[in-house]
Amino acid sequence: MKYNFDEIIDRTNTGSVKWFKPDVLPMWIADMDFKTAPEVTQALVDRASHGVFGYSETPAAFYDAITSWWKKRHGLQLENESIVATLGVMPALAAAVEALTSKGDKIIVQPPVYNHFFITVKQSHCELVENDLLYENGNYKIDFEDLEQKAADPAVKLLLFCNPHNPVGRVWTHEELLKLGEICIRHHVVVLSDEIHSDLVYEDFKHIPFASLGEAYARNSMTFSSPTKTFNLAGLQVAYFFTENESFRKMVKNVLTKWEMTMLNIFAIDSLIVAYEKGENWLASLKEYVYENYQYLRDFCRTHLPQLCVIPLQSTYLVWLDCAALGLPSSEITDRLLEQEHLWLQAGIKYGQAGDHFVRINIACPRTLLEEGLNRLAQEYRRILNI
């Protein structure tokens, strides 16, 4: 089946967060401007036609779909009993922080990193510790020497880990994951691995689940994921976590139960099952289209925005642009784009101080919208540089 990713969808009257400024081209938040897989849409239409929308038990088929997906896509064998369903990755991460830390504990993050990691730590009773990624020649890697030093602090209890990484687009190698995991095991730091972008990895790269590294790594970690990024389902609120550590699992599930965040609605349940059972062909086509968008953006920048550095995209549909040559803070760049060109990008400062002078752009959109957005960016680029 051929899927139409060039279709322009009117989202201005749908209540979409992304489009709540109707006169602005939004390329900031991490959802897609594509319809989900038609098999998912049909399943939801069929469910809606039933007309009964009462409370729902999460069936065995939900967990079977997850275990089959991770086995087939990532080579990871899971047991249904190791999985806990919840409404979102971040609520589950927040519950893990609540369950596994005490007042005064410290949590490591690796900026520039997903901004809700900072929010979660700030709202907890814990102290933030930053292990900045090393940025060299347009590429990112983990600063293991700094990580070792900071993990050695007995007050450090958790590492919030983005695998693959948002916003820099890195897919961590087996060797990198082993080294990070060894440091955390040695210093009794539990790894909370956010793997929500694990299915959006491009050719020549392979997602390595943190839990696949070995028993010691699996027992010292929890993995959080969802089909919402992969299949554009964020509004349905469906996610899960898994761990081989029964104690961790029970503690975090208890917090989620206390917060009333373990009961999924029937549309969420059906969307995950059908996406994971019938969505692979759509996903393959999606990844091909998005990567071609990345190539278009990269070539456009080389020709029209030569002083910007496009960070290589290994995963996600979020491109990280180094705008240091413009000589402005990222928030000023995005403010100017919004005011002058009605283009909404995400300022890198949102991802920590290490992200300043960068902007994040979402390329999961029809090519014509990407072209329009890049032309608006080029207009402001020329204005800033007086060329």
Tab-separated table of C-alpha atoms in Angstrom:
chain	number	residue	atom	x	y	z
A	1	MET	CA	0.000	0.000	0.000
A	2	LYS	CA	1.206	3.519	-0.817
A	3	TYR	CA	0.721	6.087	1.928
A	4	ASN	CA	0.214	9.797	1.223
A	5	PHE	CA	2.521	11.796	3.478
A	6	ASP	CA	2.211	14.840	1.182
A	7	GLU	CA	-1.387	15.500	2.233
A	8	ILE	CA	-1.885	18.850	3.969
A	9	ILE	CA	-4.184	18.327	6.958
A	10	ASP	CA	-6.217	21.202	8.381
A	11	ARG	CA	-5.544	21.059	12.116
A	12	THR	CA	-6.444	24.617	13.012
A	13	ASN	CA	-9.877	23.666	14.348
A	14	THR	CA	-8.990	20.343	15.977
A	15	GLY	CA	-7.857	21.678	19.338
A	16	SER	CA	-4.270	20.748	18.498
A	17	VAL	CA	-1.703	22.253	20.872
A	18	LYS	CA	0.701	22.540	17.983
A	19	TRP	CA	-1.626	24.677	15.880
A	20	PHE	CA	-3.229	26.893	18.500
A	21	LYS	CA	-1.761	29.972	16.778
A	22	PRO	CA	-3.567	29.614	13.438
A	23	ASP	CA	-1.529	32.259	11.587
A	24	VAL	CA	1.789	30.579	12.489
A	25	LEU	CA	3.591	27.656	10.849
A	26	PRO	CA	4.366	25.396	13.848
A	27	MET	CA	7.504	23.230	13.708
A	28	TRP	CA	8.191	23.063	17.429
A	29	ILE	CA	6.335	20.374	19.381
A	30	ALA	CA	7.109	16.675	18.872
A	31	ASP	CA	4.071	15.350	17.067
A	32	MET	CA	3.605	14.745	13.355
A	33	ASP	CA	1.556	16.475	10.678
A	34	PHE	CA	0.605	13.102	9.221
A	35	LYS	CA	-2.448	10.934	9.680
A	36	THR	CA	-1.662	7.766	11.608
A	37	ALA	CA	-1.618	4.328	9.968
A	38	PRO	CA	-4.993	3.676	8.280
A	39	GLU	CA	-5.297	0.384	10.152
A	40	VAL	CA	-5.268	2.316	13.416
A	41	THR	CA	-7.847	4.810	12.164
A	42	GLN	CA	-10.133	1.992	11.037
A	43	ALA	CA	-9.846	0.251	14.397
A	44	LEU	CA	-10.842	3.459	16.179
A	45	VAL	CA	-13.766	4.020	13.804
A	46	ASP	CA	-14.919	0.462	14.464
A	47	ARG	CA	-14.630	0.997	18.214
A	48	ALA	CA	-16.526	4.303	18.024
A	49	SER	CA	-19.324	2.661	16.065
A	50	HIS	CA	-19.889	0.257	18.957
A	51	GLY	CA	-21.145	3.188	21.009
A	52	VAL	CA	-20.243	1.915	24.491
A	53	PHE	CA	-17.340	3.715	26.139
A	54	GLY	CA	-17.326	2.511	29.723
A	55	TYR	CA	-14.405	1.657	31.974
A	56	SER	CA	-12.005	-0.836	30.412
A	57	GLU	CA	-9.711	-3.577	31.650
A	58	THR	CA	-6.399	-3.754	29.795
A	59	PRO	CA	-6.514	-7.143	28.058
A	60	ALA	CA	-3.730	-9.694	27.602
A	61	ALA	CA	-3.651	-8.751	23.898
A	62	PHE	CA	-2.259	-5.323	24.888
A	63	TYR	CA	0.751	-6.869	26.608
A	64	ASP	CA	1.141	-9.523	23.911
A	65	ALA	CA	1.401	-6.769	21.294
A	66	ILE	CA	4.157	-5.032	23.256
A	67	THR	CA	6.211	-8.196	23.831
A	68	SER	CA	5.901	-9.209	20.164
A	69	TRP	CA	6.900	-5.726	18.972
A	70	TRP	CA	10.028	-5.520	21.116
A	71	LYS	CA	11.078	-9.055	20.197
A	72	LYS	CA	10.623	-8.510	16.466
A	73	ARG	CA	11.880	-4.924	16.220
A	74	HIS	CA	14.615	-4.846	18.848
A	75	GLY	CA	15.449	-8.442	19.733
A	76	LEU	CA	14.375	-8.017	23.348
A	77	GLN	CA	12.417	-10.812	25.008
A	78	LEU	CA	9.944	-9.446	27.545
A	79	GLU	CA	7.439	-11.160	29.786
A	80	ASN	CA	3.936	-9.728	30.019
A	81	GLU	CA	4.292	-9.616	33.805
A	82	SER	CA	7.222	-7.190	33.544
A	83	ILE	CA	5.090	-4.524	31.794
A	84	VAL	CA	2.929	-1.870	33.445
A	85	ALA	CA	0.465	0.193	31.385
A	86	THR	CA	0.074	3.906	32.063
A	87	LEU	CA	-1.143	7.137	30.481
A	88	GLY	CA	2.219	8.550	29.406
A	89	VAL	CA	5.974	8.167	29.525
A	90	MET	CA	6.502	11.303	31.607
A	91	PRO	CA	3.888	10.440	34.256
A	92	ALA	CA	5.600	7.054	34.592
A	93	LEU	CA	9.044	8.658	34.846
A	94	ALA	CA	7.739	11.076	37.465
A	95	ALA	CA	6.275	8.145	39.393
A	96	ALA	CA	9.655	6.393	39.258
A	97	VAL	CA	11.362	9.481	40.656
A	98	GLU	CA	8.747	9.634	43.417
A	99	ALA	CA	9.126	5.936	44.245
A	100	LEU	CA	12.900	5.551	44.065
A	101	THR	CA	14.190	8.729	45.735
A	102	SER	CA	13.999	10.540	49.045
A	103	LYS	CA	14.264	14.206	49.911
A	104	GLY	CA	17.772	15.512	49.228
A	105	ASP	CA	18.712	12.820	46.701
A	106	LYS	CA	20.305	13.817	43.398
A	107	ILE	CA	19.369	12.929	39.810
A	108	ILE	CA	21.651	13.100	36.764
A	109	VAL	CA	20.484	14.379	33.379
A	110	GLN	CA	22.552	14.805	30.205
A	111	PRO	CA	21.908	18.190	28.553
A	112	PRO	CA	20.968	19.276	26.036
A	113	VAL	CA	18.082	16.925	26.771
A	114	TYR	CA	14.295	16.682	26.682
A	115	ASN	CA	13.029	19.627	28.718
A	116	HIS	CA	10.524	17.626	30.775
A	117	PHE	CA	13.420	15.848	32.469
A	118	PHE	CA	14.271	19.186	34.096
A	119	ILE	CA	10.629	19.786	34.998
A	120	THR	CA	10.289	16.361	36.613
A	121	VAL	CA	13.389	16.825	38.755
A	122	LYS	CA	12.381	20.373	39.694
A	123	GLN	CA	8.964	19.202	40.870
A	124	SER	CA	10.466	16.386	42.932
A	125	HIS	CA	12.272	16.634	46.253
A	126	CYS	CA	15.610	16.074	44.505
A	127	GLU	CA	18.609	18.042	43.238
A	128	LEU	CA	19.531	18.240	39.559
A	129	VAL	CA	23.030	17.154	38.482
A	130	GLU	CA	24.062	17.923	34.900
A	131	ASN	CA	26.390	15.650	32.917
A	132	ASP	CA	26.573	17.686	29.704
A	133	LEU	CA	27.091	15.805	26.467
A	134	LEU	CA	30.364	16.612	24.702
A	135	TYR	CA	29.854	18.553	21.469
A	136	GLU	CA	32.769	18.186	19.057
A	137	ASN	CA	32.874	18.859	15.306
A	138	GLY	CA	29.106	18.820	14.962
A	139	ASN	CA	28.643	15.541	16.846
A	140	TYR	CA	27.688	14.552	20.373
A	141	LYS	CA	29.038	11.924	22.741
A	142	ILE	CA	28.768	11.094	26.439
A	143	ASP	CA	31.295	12.629	28.826
A	144	PHE	CA	32.092	9.414	30.694
A	145	GLU	CA	34.807	10.939	32.876
A	146	ASP	CA	32.376	13.557	34.182
A	147	LEU	CA	29.630	10.936	34.537
A	148	GLU	CA	31.898	8.723	36.628
A	149	GLN	CA	32.787	11.602	38.917
A	150	LYS	CA	29.180	12.678	39.427
A	151	ALA	CA	27.746	9.174	39.775
A	152	ALA	CA	30.278	8.498	42.551
A	153	ASP	CA	28.424	10.929	44.803
A	154	PRO	CA	26.434	8.690	47.201
A	155	ALA	CA	23.532	11.169	47.041
A	156	VAL	CA	23.024	10.445	43.323
A	157	LYS	CA	20.289	7.822	42.950
A	158	LEU	CA	19.006	8.067	39.368
A	159	LEU	CA	20.108	8.817	35.804
A	160	LEU	CA	17.364	10.018	33.440
A	161	PHE	CA	18.604	8.652	30.134
A	162	CYS	CA	17.304	9.517	26.649
A	163	ASN	CA	17.813	6.503	24.334
A	164	PRO	CA	17.711	7.503	21.445
A	165	HIS	CA	18.463	11.079	22.354
A	166	ASN	CA	16.100	14.016	22.007
A	167	PRO	CA	17.000	16.644	20.786
A	168	VAL	CA	20.437	15.749	19.375
A	169	GLY	CA	19.251	12.678	17.455
A	170	ARG	CA	21.974	10.272	18.638
A	171	VAL	CA	21.523	6.508	18.643
A	172	TRP	CA	23.810	5.243	21.383
A	173	THR	CA	26.100	2.337	20.472
A	174	HIS	CA	26.350	-0.938	22.350
A	175	GLU	CA	29.758	0.089	23.671
A	176	GLU	CA	28.493	3.464	24.911
A	177	LEU	CA	25.542	1.854	26.664
A	178	LEU	CA	27.733	-0.765	28.327
A	179	LYS	CA	30.122	1.875	29.617
A	180	LEU	CA	27.302	4.054	30.939
A	181	GLY	CA	25.616	1.043	32.512
A	182	GLU	CA	28.817	-0.144	34.199
A	183	ILE	CA	29.332	3.267	35.793
A	184	CYS	CA	25.766	3.299	37.101
A	185	ILE	CA	25.945	-0.262	38.463
A	186	ARG	CA	29.254	0.450	40.151
A	187	HIS	CA	27.841	3.488	41.938
A	188	HIS	CA	24.306	2.138	42.588
A	189	VAL	CA	22.654	4.652	40.266
A	190	VAL	CA	19.407	3.391	38.714
A	191	VAL	CA	18.943	4.107	34.997
A	192	LEU	CA	15.511	5.341	33.887
A	193	SER	CA	15.721	4.837	30.114
A	194	ASP	CA	13.278	6.861	28.003
A	195	GLU	CA	13.044	4.861	24.753
A	196	ILE	CA	9.984	6.513	23.240
A	197	HIS	CA	11.896	7.284	20.006
A	198	SER	CA	13.278	3.742	19.669
A	199	ASP	CA	11.247	2.912	16.543
A	200	LEU	CA	12.331	6.049	14.676
A	201	VAL	CA	15.903	4.964	13.926
A	202	TYR	CA	17.265	5.266	10.392
A	203	GLU	CA	19.334	2.967	8.185
A	204	ASP	CA	22.926	2.267	9.266
A	205	PHE	CA	21.877	2.635	12.925
A	206	LYS	CA	20.265	0.213	15.351
A	207	HIS	CA	18.418	0.863	18.580
A	208	ILE	CA	19.902	-1.090	21.490
A	209	PRO	CA	17.425	-1.427	24.378
A	210	PHE	CA	19.196	-0.684	27.626
A	211	ALA	CA	17.535	-3.737	29.173
A	212	SER	CA	19.135	-5.972	26.517
A	213	LEU	CA	22.688	-5.415	27.808
A	214	GLY	CA	22.490	-8.205	30.369
A	215	GLU	CA	20.797	-9.204	33.603
A	216	ALA	CA	22.715	-6.786	35.831
A	217	TYR	CA	21.815	-3.881	33.536
A	218	ALA	CA	18.183	-4.951	33.238
A	219	ARG	CA	17.792	-5.218	37.014
A	220	ASN	CA	19.384	-1.802	37.563
A	221	SER	CA	17.067	-0.039	35.138
A	222	MET	CA	13.523	0.703	34.028
A	223	THR	CA	12.507	1.298	30.405
A	224	PHE	CA	9.696	3.665	29.377
A	225	SER	CA	8.111	3.680	25.942
A	226	SER	CA	4.976	4.178	23.868
A	227	PRO	CA	3.698	4.012	20.280
A	228	THR	CA	2.683	7.677	20.468
A	229	LYS	CA	5.743	9.201	18.745
A	230	THR	CA	5.979	6.356	16.242
A	231	PHE	CA	2.339	6.445	15.144
A	232	ASN	CA	1.292	10.025	16.063
A	233	LEU	CA	-1.053	8.983	18.879
A	234	ALA	CA	-0.054	11.365	21.690
A	235	GLY	CA	-3.593	12.626	22.247
A	236	LEU	CA	-4.803	9.102	23.042
A	237	GLN	CA	-2.480	8.875	26.069
A	238	VAL	CA	-1.079	5.362	25.999
A	239	ALA	CA	2.311	4.231	27.315
A	240	TYR	CA	4.020	1.587	29.421
A	241	PHE	CA	7.182	0.756	31.306
A	242	PHE	CA	8.958	-2.515	31.964
A	243	THR	CA	11.683	-3.794	34.245
A	244	GLU	CA	13.040	-7.116	35.461
A	245	ASN	CA	13.405	-5.620	38.921
A	246	GLU	CA	10.199	-6.686	40.662
A	247	SER	CA	10.781	-4.334	43.581
A	248	PHE	CA	11.107	-1.293	41.287
A	249	ARG	CA	8.058	-2.363	39.319
A	250	LYS	CA	5.848	-2.704	42.383
A	251	MET	CA	7.021	0.572	43.918
A	252	VAL	CA	6.399	2.595	40.756
A	253	LYS	CA	3.086	0.884	39.999
A	254	ASN	CA	1.941	1.730	43.531
A	255	VAL	CA	2.632	5.423	42.916
A	256	LEU	CA	0.837	5.364	39.548
A	257	THR	CA	-2.117	3.612	41.142
A	258	LYS	CA	-2.209	6.248	43.881
A	259	TRP	CA	-2.225	8.913	41.175
A	260	GLU	CA	-5.021	7.086	39.260
A	261	MET	CA	-2.814	6.734	36.155
A	262	THR	CA	-3.001	3.036	35.310
A	263	MET	CA	-6.473	2.742	33.743
A	264	LEU	CA	-6.340	3.238	29.968
A	265	ASN	CA	-9.336	4.143	27.831
A	266	ILE	CA	-10.544	1.715	25.195
A	267	PHE	CA	-9.303	3.855	22.274
A	268	ALA	CA	-5.799	3.933	23.749
A	269	ILE	CA	-5.799	0.175	24.186
A	270	ASP	CA	-7.012	-0.526	20.655
A	271	SER	CA	-4.595	1.986	19.101
A	272	LEU	CA	-1.535	0.320	20.632
A	273	ILE	CA	-2.621	-3.194	19.736
A	274	VAL	CA	-3.401	-2.376	16.114
A	275	ALA	CA	-0.348	-0.122	15.634
A	276	TYR	CA	2.007	-2.802	16.886
A	277	GLU	CA	0.248	-5.662	15.075
A	278	LYS	CA	-0.489	-3.998	11.724
A	279	GLY	CA	1.553	-0.788	11.479
A	280	GLU	CA	4.979	-1.940	10.298
A	281	ASN	CA	4.491	-1.185	6.596
A	282	TRP	CA	3.205	2.300	7.368
A	283	LEU	CA	6.159	2.892	9.708
A	284	ALA	CA	8.673	1.836	7.057
A	285	SER	CA	7.151	4.307	4.590
A	286	LEU	CA	7.043	7.043	7.224
A	287	LYS	CA	10.727	6.668	8.066
A	288	GLU	CA	11.672	6.791	4.398
A	289	TYR	CA	9.686	9.997	3.890
A	290	VAL	CA	10.998	11.703	7.040
A	291	TYR	CA	14.602	10.846	6.223
A	292	GLU	CA	14.148	12.322	2.754
A	293	ASN	CA	12.864	15.444	4.518
A	294	TYR	CA	16.070	15.469	6.560
A	295	GLN	CA	18.157	15.189	3.389
A	296	TYR	CA	16.181	18.051	1.850
A	297	LEU	CA	16.776	20.207	4.954
A	298	ARG	CA	20.486	19.340	5.031
A	299	ASP	CA	20.930	20.252	1.351
A	300	PHE	CA	18.856	23.434	1.748
A	301	CYS	CA	21.028	24.575	4.646
A	302	ARG	CA	24.233	23.889	2.725
A	303	THR	CA	23.001	26.102	-0.101
A	304	HIS	CA	21.019	28.835	1.653
A	305	LEU	CA	22.096	28.735	5.324
A	306	PRO	CA	25.787	27.813	5.076
A	307	GLN	CA	26.741	29.215	8.484
A	308	LEU	CA	24.317	26.884	10.288
A	309	CYS	CA	25.467	23.383	11.218
A	310	VAL	CA	22.938	20.557	10.817
A	311	ILE	CA	23.589	17.900	13.440
A	312	PRO	CA	23.515	14.423	11.805
A	313	LEU	CA	20.132	12.738	12.275
A	314	GLN	CA	20.363	9.123	13.417
A	315	SER	CA	16.924	8.965	15.022
A	316	THR	CA	13.718	10.936	15.717
A	317	TYR	CA	12.042	13.463	13.392
A	318	LEU	CA	13.570	16.394	15.276
A	319	VAL	CA	16.568	18.125	13.713
A	320	TRP	CA	19.049	20.002	15.898
A	321	LEU	CA	20.552	23.102	14.265
A	322	ASP	CA	23.692	24.839	15.524
A	323	CYS	CA	23.018	28.569	15.072
A	324	ALA	CA	26.055	29.864	16.952
A	325	ALA	CA	27.224	31.717	13.837
A	326	LEU	CA	24.201	34.022	14.132
A	327	GLY	CA	25.609	35.383	17.387
A	328	LEU	CA	22.255	35.397	19.191
A	329	PRO	CA	20.784	33.365	22.062
A	330	SER	CA	18.405	30.672	20.884
A	331	SER	CA	15.393	32.323	22.517
A	332	GLU	CA	16.036	35.545	20.589
A	333	ILE	CA	16.334	33.619	17.327
A	334	THR	CA	13.023	31.819	17.858
A	335	ASP	CA	11.311	34.994	19.056
A	336	ARG	CA	12.410	36.824	15.923
A	337	LEU	CA	11.277	33.962	13.694
A	338	LEU	CA	7.878	33.945	15.352
A	339	GLU	CA	7.436	37.707	15.143
A	340	GLN	CA	8.938	38.361	11.724
A	341	GLU	CA	8.233	35.164	9.783
A	342	HIS	CA	5.418	33.501	11.743
A	343	LEU	CA	7.583	30.403	12.046
A	344	TRP	CA	7.573	28.604	15.384
A	345	LEU	CA	10.706	26.618	16.231
A	346	GLN	CA	11.885	25.433	19.636
A	347	ALA	CA	14.679	27.376	21.348
A	348	GLY	CA	17.600	25.189	22.377
A	349	ILE	CA	17.812	26.839	25.791
A	350	LYS	CA	14.720	24.814	26.750
A	351	TYR	CA	16.961	21.759	26.795
A	352	GLY	CA	19.452	23.241	29.224
A	353	GLN	CA	22.214	25.809	29.029
A	354	ALA	CA	24.167	23.399	26.818
A	355	GLY	CA	21.432	23.866	24.212
A	356	ASP	CA	21.713	27.613	23.837
A	357	HIS	CA	22.625	28.828	20.337
A	358	PHE	CA	20.750	25.801	18.928
A	359	VAL	CA	17.189	25.462	17.667
A	360	ARG	CA	15.081	22.309	17.190
A	361	ILE	CA	12.930	21.869	14.106
A	362	ASN	CA	10.294	19.174	13.554
A	363	ILE	CA	10.479	17.729	10.036
A	364	ALA	CA	7.600	15.212	10.325
A	365	CYS	CA	5.429	17.172	7.929
A	366	PRO	CA	4.557	17.283	4.225
A	367	ARG	CA	7.511	18.425	2.128
A	368	THR	CA	5.708	21.574	1.021
A	369	LEU	CA	5.387	22.690	4.664
A	370	LEU	CA	9.064	21.925	5.270
A	371	GLU	CA	10.019	23.966	2.216
A	372	GLU	CA	7.881	26.872	3.432
A	373	GLY	CA	9.382	26.705	6.915
A	374	LEU	CA	12.949	26.635	5.624
A	375	ASN	CA	12.299	29.573	3.313
A	376	ARG	CA	10.985	31.568	6.275
A	377	LEU	CA	14.051	30.571	8.286
A	378	ALA	CA	16.286	31.714	5.425
A	379	GLN	CA	14.533	35.087	5.333
A	380	GLU	CA	15.339	35.757	8.981
A	381	TYR	CA	18.855	34.295	8.578
A	382	ARG	CA	19.582	36.882	5.898
A	383	ARG	CA	18.029	39.618	7.995
A	384	ILE	CA	20.180	38.768	11.024
A	385	LEU	CA	23.384	38.624	8.971
A	386	ASN	CA	22.468	41.667	6.845
A	387	ILE	CA	22.925	39.800	3.586
